[in-house]
Amino acid sequence: MLAKEQILLIIYFTVIILFFIVFGIIFFVAFQRRKNKLIFEKHKAEQRYEDEIFKSRIEIQEQALKNVSWELHDNIGQLLSTAVMQINIMGTNIDIKTAESLQDVRKLVGDSLQEIRSLSKTLNHEVIQNVGLEKSISVELKRFEKLNFLTPNLVVKGEETYIDPKDEIILYRIIQEFFSNTIKHAEASNLDVELAYTPEALNIKIQDDGVGFDPKSVQANSGLLNMKSRAALVKAELDYKSSPGKGVLLTLSYPIT
């Protein structure tokens, strides 16, 4: 009888111990899940905050570029237009030989006026939104070709798909950043751009045949960091490959929803 009671007592305590063990495990698992959830939510909140800060910075930059665009188009453009008119007037009051020489000056001023107007369009995000990504890239490449910076080539594959205008501006600024680096640093002769539309994504490939660089030596380059930050903002995947003497290849994949 005593042995039976001892056995029951042992079973009773064993059940109680198992209960506390199970309860402890469940509490620990729930605590860890709650902790992980809070950490995840904190991370997401920080990411949203950083995104909002970056968006605000982009909006400020775009407004500044828009103001510069207006200044170029309205003020400097007007001054050059006036200069062209003055040259035309002068041409009617001088001899033929001098007038012919003046025509070279007129052409130079006229070309400068046209370049100012083209440049102002690439800076104004409203113009870019109106004409679209493909046309904006084409205008920029034609400008490079006209100025004899390099030989550009644009290839478009697939059927053009609607892209959110705000995302379109960010994509264009990424591409424009690459163009700027190519013009300033690459010493390239050719610049190839490919836009490939698929049902899932817009895949952009840009390659120059310039001097290239060692990616390890420019990891903290502000231009590259800026392009990556902009790409992350529109959930696009950005990658670049380069080596000294091999040019630079940039790939950008923007998901189409």
PDB file of C-alpha atoms in Angstrom:
ATOM      1  CA  MET A   1       0.000   0.000   0.000  1.00  0.00           C
ATOM      2  CA  LEU A   2       2.808   2.320   0.898  1.00  0.00           C
ATOM      3  CA  ALA A   3       4.662   1.479  -2.254  1.00  0.00           C
ATOM      4  CA  LYS A   4       1.568   2.258  -4.291  1.00  0.00           C
ATOM      5  CA  GLU A   5       1.203   5.661  -2.643  1.00  0.00           C
ATOM      6  CA  GLN A   6       4.865   6.401  -3.251  1.00  0.00           C
ATOM      7  CA  ILE A   7       4.469   5.491  -6.898  1.00  0.00           C
ATOM      8  CA  LEU A   8       1.425   7.752  -7.211  1.00  0.00           C
ATOM      9  CA  LEU A   9       3.319  10.522  -5.449  1.00  0.00           C
ATOM     10  CA  ILE A  10       6.271  10.125  -7.808  1.00  0.00           C
ATOM     11  CA  ILE A  11       3.917  10.175 -10.793  1.00  0.00           C
ATOM     12  CA  TYR A  12       2.202  13.275  -9.393  1.00  0.00           C
ATOM     13  CA  PHE A  13       5.465  15.172  -8.934  1.00  0.00           C
ATOM     14  CA  THR A  14       6.709  13.987 -12.324  1.00  0.00           C
ATOM     15  CA  VAL A  15       3.562  15.338 -13.973  1.00  0.00           C
ATOM     16  CA  ILE A  16       3.960  18.644 -12.132  1.00  0.00           C
ATOM     17  CA  ILE A  17       7.621  18.902 -13.142  1.00  0.00           C
ATOM     18  CA  LEU A  18       6.773  18.066 -16.776  1.00  0.00           C
ATOM     19  CA  PHE A  19       4.020  20.656 -16.687  1.00  0.00           C
ATOM     20  CA  PHE A  20       6.415  23.363 -15.524  1.00  0.00           C
ATOM     21  CA  ILE A  21       8.994  22.275 -18.068  1.00  0.00           C
ATOM     22  CA  VAL A  22       6.439  22.409 -20.902  1.00  0.00           C
ATOM     23  CA  PHE A  23       5.098  25.707 -19.582  1.00  0.00           C
ATOM     24  CA  GLY A  24       8.650  27.088 -19.411  1.00  0.00           C
ATOM     25  CA  ILE A  25       9.383  25.990 -22.984  1.00  0.00           C
ATOM     26  CA  ILE A  26       6.144  27.497 -24.261  1.00  0.00           C
ATOM     27  CA  PHE A  27       6.827  30.728 -22.355  1.00  0.00           C
ATOM     28  CA  PHE A  28      10.402  30.886 -23.673  1.00  0.00           C
ATOM     29  CA  VAL A  29       9.283  30.247 -27.272  1.00  0.00           C
ATOM     30  CA  ALA A  30       6.523  32.867 -26.987  1.00  0.00           C
ATOM     31  CA  PHE A  31       8.964  35.318 -25.439  1.00  0.00           C
ATOM     32  CA  GLN A  32      11.503  34.770 -28.238  1.00  0.00           C
ATOM     33  CA  ARG A  33       8.827  35.166 -30.888  1.00  0.00           C
ATOM     34  CA  ARG A  34       7.633  38.370 -29.273  1.00  0.00           C
ATOM     35  CA  LYS A  35      11.192  39.605 -28.969  1.00  0.00           C
ATOM     36  CA  ASN A  36      11.956  38.760 -32.607  1.00  0.00           C
ATOM     37  CA  LYS A  37       8.743  40.445 -33.704  1.00  0.00           C
ATOM     38  CA  LEU A  38       9.641  43.607 -31.816  1.00  0.00           C
ATOM     39  CA  ILE A  39      13.157  43.588 -33.287  1.00  0.00           C
ATOM     40  CA  PHE A  40      11.704  43.062 -36.774  1.00  0.00           C
ATOM     41  CA  GLU A  41       9.147  45.851 -36.291  1.00  0.00           C
ATOM     42  CA  LYS A  42      11.887  48.152 -35.003  1.00  0.00           C
ATOM     43  CA  HIS A  43      14.034  47.337 -38.019  1.00  0.00           C
ATOM     44  CA  LYS A  44      11.097  47.969 -40.380  1.00  0.00           C
ATOM     45  CA  ALA A  45      10.327  51.252 -38.624  1.00  0.00           C
ATOM     46  CA  GLU A  46      13.967  52.341 -38.949  1.00  0.00           C
ATOM     47  CA  GLN A  47      13.935  51.320 -42.605  1.00  0.00           C
ATOM     48  CA  ARG A  48      10.726  53.279 -43.229  1.00  0.00           C
ATOM     49  CA  TYR A  49      12.246  56.278 -41.475  1.00  0.00           C
ATOM     50  CA  GLU A  50      15.414  56.054 -43.576  1.00  0.00           C
ATOM     51  CA  ASP A  51      13.308  55.657 -46.738  1.00  0.00           C
ATOM     52  CA  GLU A  52      11.260  58.735 -45.847  1.00  0.00           C
ATOM     53  CA  ILE A  53      14.422  60.730 -45.175  1.00  0.00           C
ATOM     54  CA  PHE A  54      15.887  59.606 -48.504  1.00  0.00           C
ATOM     55  CA  LYS A  55      12.629  60.358 -50.332  1.00  0.00           C
ATOM     56  CA  SER A  56      12.582  63.833 -48.819  1.00  0.00           C
ATOM     57  CA  ARG A  57      16.176  64.359 -49.889  1.00  0.00           C
ATOM     58  CA  ILE A  58      15.332  63.231 -53.418  1.00  0.00           C
ATOM     59  CA  GLU A  59      12.338  65.576 -53.529  1.00  0.00           C
ATOM     60  CA  ILE A  60      14.566  68.466 -52.432  1.00  0.00           C
ATOM     61  CA  GLN A  61      17.151  67.532 -55.078  1.00  0.00           C
ATOM     62  CA  GLU A  62      14.484  67.295 -57.759  1.00  0.00           C
ATOM     63  CA  GLN A  63      13.103  70.702 -56.823  1.00  0.00           C
ATOM     64  CA  ALA A  64      16.615  72.170 -56.946  1.00  0.00           C
ATOM     65  CA  LEU A  65      17.209  70.612 -60.374  1.00  0.00           C
ATOM     66  CA  LYS A  66      13.851  71.941 -61.539  1.00  0.00           C
ATOM     67  CA  ASN A  67      14.822  75.457 -60.413  1.00  0.00           C
ATOM     68  CA  VAL A  68      18.152  75.169 -62.234  1.00  0.00           C
ATOM     69  CA  SER A  69      16.259  73.962 -65.302  1.00  0.00           C
ATOM     70  CA  TRP A  70      14.027  77.042 -65.203  1.00  0.00           C
ATOM     71  CA  GLU A  71      17.030  79.324 -64.775  1.00  0.00           C
ATOM     72  CA  LEU A  72      18.806  77.750 -67.738  1.00  0.00           C
ATOM     73  CA  HIS A  73      15.746  77.800 -69.976  1.00  0.00           C
ATOM     74  CA  ASP A  74      14.282  81.163 -69.024  1.00  0.00           C
ATOM     75  CA  ASN A  75      17.207  83.380 -68.039  1.00  0.00           C
ATOM     76  CA  ILE A  76      20.327  82.062 -69.759  1.00  0.00           C
ATOM     77  CA  GLY A  77      18.269  80.853 -72.717  1.00  0.00           C
ATOM     78  CA  GLN A  78      16.749  84.309 -73.072  1.00  0.00           C
ATOM     79  CA  LEU A  79      20.174  85.952 -72.937  1.00  0.00           C
ATOM     80  CA  LEU A  80      21.500  83.668 -75.678  1.00  0.00           C
ATOM     81  CA  SER A  81      18.382  84.279 -77.786  1.00  0.00           C
ATOM     82  CA  THR A  82      18.990  88.010 -77.451  1.00  0.00           C
ATOM     83  CA  ALA A  83      22.625  87.494 -78.439  1.00  0.00           C
ATOM     84  CA  VAL A  84      21.521  85.663 -81.596  1.00  0.00           C
ATOM     85  CA  MET A  85      19.162  88.532 -82.458  1.00  0.00           C
ATOM     86  CA  GLN A  86      21.943  91.096 -81.934  1.00  0.00           C
ATOM     87  CA  ILE A  87      24.287  89.096 -84.167  1.00  0.00           C
ATOM     88  CA  ASN A  88      21.613  88.961 -86.896  1.00  0.00           C
ATOM     89  CA  ILE A  89      21.183  92.744 -86.682  1.00  0.00           C
ATOM     90  CA  MET A  90      24.928  93.305 -86.822  1.00  0.00           C
ATOM     91  CA  GLY A  91      25.137  91.063 -89.890  1.00  0.00           C
ATOM     92  CA  THR A  92      23.028  93.502 -91.905  1.00  0.00           C
ATOM     93  CA  ASN A  93      25.358  96.460 -91.268  1.00  0.00           C
ATOM     94  CA  ILE A  94      28.783  94.998 -92.092  1.00  0.00           C
ATOM     95  CA  ASP A  95      30.627  93.882 -95.192  1.00  0.00           C
ATOM     96  CA  ILE A  96      30.214  90.386 -96.652  1.00  0.00           C
ATOM     97  CA  LYS A  97      33.583  89.053 -95.440  1.00  0.00           C
ATOM     98  CA  THR A  98      32.960  90.137 -91.855  1.00  0.00           C
ATOM     99  CA  ALA A  99      29.383  88.831 -92.059  1.00  0.00           C
ATOM    100  CA  GLU A 100      30.666  85.394 -93.028  1.00  0.00           C
ATOM    101  CA  SER A 101      32.966  85.360 -90.006  1.00  0.00           C
ATOM    102  CA  LEU A 102      30.078  86.500 -87.841  1.00  0.00           C
ATOM    103  CA  GLN A 103      28.029  83.528 -88.993  1.00  0.00           C
ATOM    104  CA  ASP A 104      30.482  81.217 -87.199  1.00  0.00           C
ATOM    105  CA  VAL A 105      29.860  83.139 -83.983  1.00  0.00           C
ATOM    106  CA  ARG A 106      26.114  83.005 -84.604  1.00  0.00           C
ATOM    107  CA  LYS A 107      26.282  79.244 -85.095  1.00  0.00           C
ATOM    108  CA  LEU A 108      28.301  78.825 -81.901  1.00  0.00           C
ATOM    109  CA  VAL A 109      25.833  80.873 -79.871  1.00  0.00           C
ATOM    110  CA  GLY A 110      22.896  79.073 -81.523  1.00  0.00           C
ATOM    111  CA  ASP A 111      24.386  75.668 -80.696  1.00  0.00           C
ATOM    112  CA  SER A 112      24.961  76.817 -77.108  1.00  0.00           C
ATOM    113  CA  LEU A 113      21.331  77.888 -76.889  1.00  0.00           C
ATOM    114  CA  GLN A 114      20.153  74.517 -78.167  1.00  0.00           C
ATOM    115  CA  GLU A 115      22.422  72.702 -75.706  1.00  0.00           C
ATOM    116  CA  ILE A 116      21.115  74.794 -72.800  1.00  0.00           C
ATOM    117  CA  ARG A 117      17.538  73.931 -73.748  1.00  0.00           C
ATOM    118  CA  SER A 118      18.346  70.214 -74.074  1.00  0.00           C
ATOM    119  CA  LEU A 119      20.144  70.213 -70.735  1.00  0.00           C
ATOM    120  CA  SER A 120      17.269  71.998 -69.019  1.00  0.00           C
ATOM    121  CA  LYS A 121      14.902  69.240 -70.157  1.00  0.00           C
ATOM    122  CA  THR A 122      17.053  66.502 -68.592  1.00  0.00           C
ATOM    123  CA  LEU A 123      17.039  68.361 -65.251  1.00  0.00           C
ATOM    124  CA  ASN A 124      13.283  68.954 -65.017  1.00  0.00           C
ATOM    125  CA  HIS A 125      11.508  65.860 -63.650  1.00  0.00           C
ATOM    126  CA  GLU A 126       8.143  67.076 -64.985  1.00  0.00           C
ATOM    127  CA  VAL A 127       9.505  66.988 -68.550  1.00  0.00           C
ATOM    128  CA  ILE A 128      10.929  63.496 -67.951  1.00  0.00           C
ATOM    129  CA  GLN A 129       7.571  62.284 -66.625  1.00  0.00           C
ATOM    130  CA  ASN A 130       5.798  63.679 -69.678  1.00  0.00           C
ATOM    131  CA  VAL A 131       8.088  62.150 -72.297  1.00  0.00           C
ATOM    132  CA  GLY A 132       8.855  58.893 -70.470  1.00  0.00           C
ATOM    133  CA  LEU A 133      11.999  56.995 -69.510  1.00  0.00           C
ATOM    134  CA  GLU A 134      12.942  55.709 -72.958  1.00  0.00           C
ATOM    135  CA  LYS A 135      12.619  59.105 -74.659  1.00  0.00           C
ATOM    136  CA  SER A 136      14.515  60.858 -71.854  1.00  0.00           C
ATOM    137  CA  ILE A 137      17.417  58.418 -72.183  1.00  0.00           C
ATOM    138  CA  SER A 138      17.390  58.873 -75.953  1.00  0.00           C
ATOM    139  CA  VAL A 139      17.529  62.683 -75.624  1.00  0.00           C
ATOM    140  CA  GLU A 140      20.476  62.449 -73.232  1.00  0.00           C
ATOM    141  CA  LEU A 141      22.384  60.058 -75.495  1.00  0.00           C
ATOM    142  CA  LYS A 142      21.782  62.280 -78.532  1.00  0.00           C
ATOM    143  CA  ARG A 143      23.153  65.204 -76.554  1.00  0.00           C
ATOM    144  CA  PHE A 144      26.344  63.251 -75.827  1.00  0.00           C
ATOM    145  CA  GLU A 145      26.653  62.318 -79.495  1.00  0.00           C
ATOM    146  CA  LYS A 146      26.135  65.895 -80.644  1.00  0.00           C
ATOM    147  CA  LEU A 147      28.850  67.120 -78.280  1.00  0.00           C
ATOM    148  CA  ASN A 148      31.200  64.378 -79.525  1.00  0.00           C
ATOM    149  CA  PHE A 149      31.679  62.975 -76.018  1.00  0.00           C
ATOM    150  CA  LEU A 150      31.317  59.390 -77.261  1.00  0.00           C
ATOM    151  CA  THR A 151      29.272  57.141 -79.550  1.00  0.00           C
ATOM    152  CA  PRO A 152      26.022  56.068 -77.842  1.00  0.00           C
ATOM    153  CA  ASN A 153      23.762  53.170 -78.748  1.00  0.00           C
ATOM    154  CA  LEU A 154      20.254  52.494 -77.402  1.00  0.00           C
ATOM    155  CA  VAL A 155      18.464  49.162 -77.861  1.00  0.00           C
ATOM    156  CA  VAL A 156      14.904  48.532 -76.646  1.00  0.00           C
ATOM    157  CA  LYS A 157      13.533  44.989 -76.380  1.00  0.00           C
ATOM    158  CA  GLY A 158      10.009  43.858 -75.596  1.00  0.00           C
ATOM    159  CA  GLU A 159       6.839  45.915 -75.296  1.00  0.00           C
ATOM    160  CA  GLU A 160       7.081  49.100 -73.261  1.00  0.00           C
ATOM    161  CA  THR A 161       5.222  48.777 -69.954  1.00  0.00           C
ATOM    162  CA  TYR A 162       3.712  51.437 -67.718  1.00  0.00           C
ATOM    163  CA  ILE A 163       5.977  52.457 -64.839  1.00  0.00           C
ATOM    164  CA  ASP A 164       4.981  54.618 -61.897  1.00  0.00           C
ATOM    165  CA  PRO A 165       6.179  58.150 -62.831  1.00  0.00           C
ATOM    166  CA  LYS A 166       7.858  58.604 -59.433  1.00  0.00           C
ATOM    167  CA  ASP A 167       9.797  55.362 -59.899  1.00  0.00           C
ATOM    168  CA  GLU A 168      10.568  56.375 -63.467  1.00  0.00           C
ATOM    169  CA  ILE A 169      12.299  59.532 -62.238  1.00  0.00           C
ATOM    170  CA  ILE A 170      14.409  57.541 -59.765  1.00  0.00           C
ATOM    171  CA  LEU A 171      15.402  55.026 -62.440  1.00  0.00           C
ATOM    172  CA  TYR A 172      16.356  57.854 -64.776  1.00  0.00           C
ATOM    173  CA  ARG A 173      18.470  59.550 -62.107  1.00  0.00           C
ATOM    174  CA  ILE A 174      20.339  56.261 -61.517  1.00  0.00           C
ATOM    175  CA  ILE A 175      21.037  55.996 -65.245  1.00  0.00           C
ATOM    176  CA  GLN A 176      21.976  59.672 -65.404  1.00  0.00           C
ATOM    177  CA  GLU A 177      24.450  59.142 -62.541  1.00  0.00           C
ATOM    178  CA  PHE A 178      26.106  56.351 -64.526  1.00  0.00           C
ATOM    179  CA  PHE A 179      26.216  58.569 -67.629  1.00  0.00           C
ATOM    180  CA  SER A 180      27.807  61.359 -65.604  1.00  0.00           C
ATOM    181  CA  ASN A 181      30.502  59.025 -64.221  1.00  0.00           C
ATOM    182  CA  THR A 182      31.206  57.728 -67.729  1.00  0.00           C
ATOM    183  CA  ILE A 183      31.606  61.236 -69.172  1.00  0.00           C
ATOM    184  CA  LYS A 184      33.771  62.496 -66.292  1.00  0.00           C
ATOM    185  CA  HIS A 185      35.961  59.492 -65.496  1.00  0.00           C
ATOM    186  CA  ALA A 186      35.702  56.618 -67.970  1.00  0.00           C
ATOM    187  CA  GLU A 187      37.453  58.105 -71.030  1.00  0.00           C
ATOM    188  CA  ALA A 188      35.102  55.874 -73.020  1.00  0.00           C
ATOM    189  CA  SER A 189      34.528  55.860 -76.775  1.00  0.00           C
ATOM    190  CA  ASN A 190      31.246  53.918 -76.724  1.00  0.00           C
ATOM    191  CA  LEU A 191      28.243  53.748 -74.436  1.00  0.00           C
ATOM    192  CA  ASP A 192      25.674  50.972 -74.930  1.00  0.00           C
ATOM    193  CA  VAL A 193      22.255  51.057 -73.264  1.00  0.00           C
ATOM    194  CA  GLU A 194      19.695  48.246 -73.380  1.00  0.00           C
ATOM    195  CA  LEU A 195      16.128  48.364 -72.045  1.00  0.00           C
ATOM    196  CA  ALA A 196      14.521  44.912 -71.965  1.00  0.00           C
ATOM    197  CA  TYR A 197      10.846  44.770 -70.994  1.00  0.00           C
ATOM    198  CA  THR A 198       9.413  41.494 -69.682  1.00  0.00           C
ATOM    199  CA  PRO A 199       6.074  40.826 -67.942  1.00  0.00           C
ATOM    200  CA  GLU A 200       7.933  40.644 -64.616  1.00  0.00           C
ATOM    201  CA  ALA A 201      10.589  43.342 -64.858  1.00  0.00           C
ATOM    202  CA  LEU A 202      12.345  46.090 -66.755  1.00  0.00           C
ATOM    203  CA  ASN A 203      15.954  44.980 -67.117  1.00  0.00           C
ATOM    204  CA  ILE A 204      18.409  47.770 -67.848  1.00  0.00           C
ATOM    205  CA  LYS A 205      21.958  47.148 -68.971  1.00  0.00           C
ATOM    206  CA  ILE A 206      24.492  49.940 -69.484  1.00  0.00           C
ATOM    207  CA  GLN A 207      28.087  49.385 -70.538  1.00  0.00           C
ATOM    208  CA  ASP A 208      30.981  51.630 -71.484  1.00  0.00           C
ATOM    209  CA  ASP A 209      34.394  50.708 -72.897  1.00  0.00           C
ATOM    210  CA  GLY A 210      36.365  53.089 -70.708  1.00  0.00           C
ATOM    211  CA  VAL A 211      39.260  52.677 -68.310  1.00  0.00           C
ATOM    212  CA  GLY A 212      37.167  50.850 -65.715  1.00  0.00           C
ATOM    213  CA  PHE A 213      38.118  50.591 -62.045  1.00  0.00           C
ATOM    214  CA  ASP A 214      38.815  48.180 -59.208  1.00  0.00           C
ATOM    215  CA  PRO A 215      35.466  47.682 -57.386  1.00  0.00           C
ATOM    216  CA  LYS A 216      37.248  47.001 -54.086  1.00  0.00           C
ATOM    217  CA  SER A 217      38.894  50.408 -54.159  1.00  0.00           C
ATOM    218  CA  VAL A 218      35.651  52.363 -54.654  1.00  0.00           C
ATOM    219  CA  GLN A 219      33.182  50.524 -52.398  1.00  0.00           C
ATOM    220  CA  ALA A 220      32.442  53.741 -50.523  1.00  0.00           C
ATOM    221  CA  ASN A 221      32.183  55.870 -53.666  1.00  0.00           C
ATOM    222  CA  SER A 222      29.342  58.339 -53.144  1.00  0.00           C
ATOM    223  CA  GLY A 223      28.055  57.945 -56.711  1.00  0.00           C
ATOM    224  CA  LEU A 224      27.743  54.161 -56.411  1.00  0.00           C
ATOM    225  CA  LEU A 225      26.197  54.408 -52.945  1.00  0.00           C
ATOM    226  CA  ASN A 226      23.700  56.946 -54.256  1.00  0.00           C
ATOM    227  CA  MET A 227      22.712  54.657 -57.136  1.00  0.00           C
ATOM    228  CA  LYS A 228      22.276  51.696 -54.761  1.00  0.00           C
ATOM    229  CA  SER A 229      20.188  53.750 -52.330  1.00  0.00           C
ATOM    230  CA  ARG A 230      17.916  54.961 -55.127  1.00  0.00           C
ATOM    231  CA  ALA A 231      17.572  51.422 -56.489  1.00  0.00           C
ATOM    232  CA  ALA A 232      16.577  50.095 -53.044  1.00  0.00           C
ATOM    233  CA  LEU A 233      13.939  52.804 -52.804  1.00  0.00           C
ATOM    234  CA  VAL A 234      12.078  51.380 -55.830  1.00  0.00           C
ATOM    235  CA  LYS A 235      12.881  47.742 -54.895  1.00  0.00           C
ATOM    236  CA  ALA A 236      15.175  47.355 -57.899  1.00  0.00           C
ATOM    237  CA  GLU A 237      18.243  45.127 -57.953  1.00  0.00           C
ATOM    238  CA  LEU A 238      21.438  46.910 -58.958  1.00  0.00           C
ATOM    239  CA  ASP A 239      24.791  45.387 -59.750  1.00  0.00           C
ATOM    240  CA  TYR A 240      27.942  46.583 -61.449  1.00  0.00           C
ATOM    241  CA  LYS A 241      31.033  44.879 -62.765  1.00  0.00           C
ATOM    242  CA  SER A 242      34.340  46.422 -63.711  1.00  0.00           C
ATOM    243  CA  SER A 243      38.066  45.956 -63.735  1.00  0.00           C
ATOM    244  CA  PRO A 244      40.908  48.240 -64.832  1.00  0.00           C
ATOM    245  CA  GLY A 245      40.907  48.602 -68.609  1.00  0.00           C
ATOM    246  CA  LYS A 246      37.665  46.629 -69.049  1.00  0.00           C
ATOM    247  CA  GLY A 247      35.051  49.377 -68.777  1.00  0.00           C
ATOM    248  CA  VAL A 248      31.981  49.244 -66.534  1.00  0.00           C
ATOM    249  CA  LEU A 249      28.805  47.182 -66.787  1.00  0.00           C
ATOM    250  CA  LEU A 250      25.752  48.249 -64.800  1.00  0.00           C
ATOM    251  CA  THR A 251      22.664  46.022 -64.560  1.00  0.00           C
ATOM    252  CA  LEU A 252      19.426  47.228 -63.037  1.00  0.00           C
ATOM    253  CA  SER A 253      16.294  45.104 -62.668  1.00  0.00           C
ATOM    254  CA  TYR A 254      13.099  46.943 -61.754  1.00  0.00           C
ATOM    255  CA  PRO A 255      10.143  44.690 -60.820  1.00  0.00           C
ATOM    256  CA  ILE A 256       6.928  45.475 -62.690  1.00  0.00           C
ATOM    257  CA  THR A 257       3.825  45.031 -60.571  1.00  0.00           C
TER     258      THR A 257
END
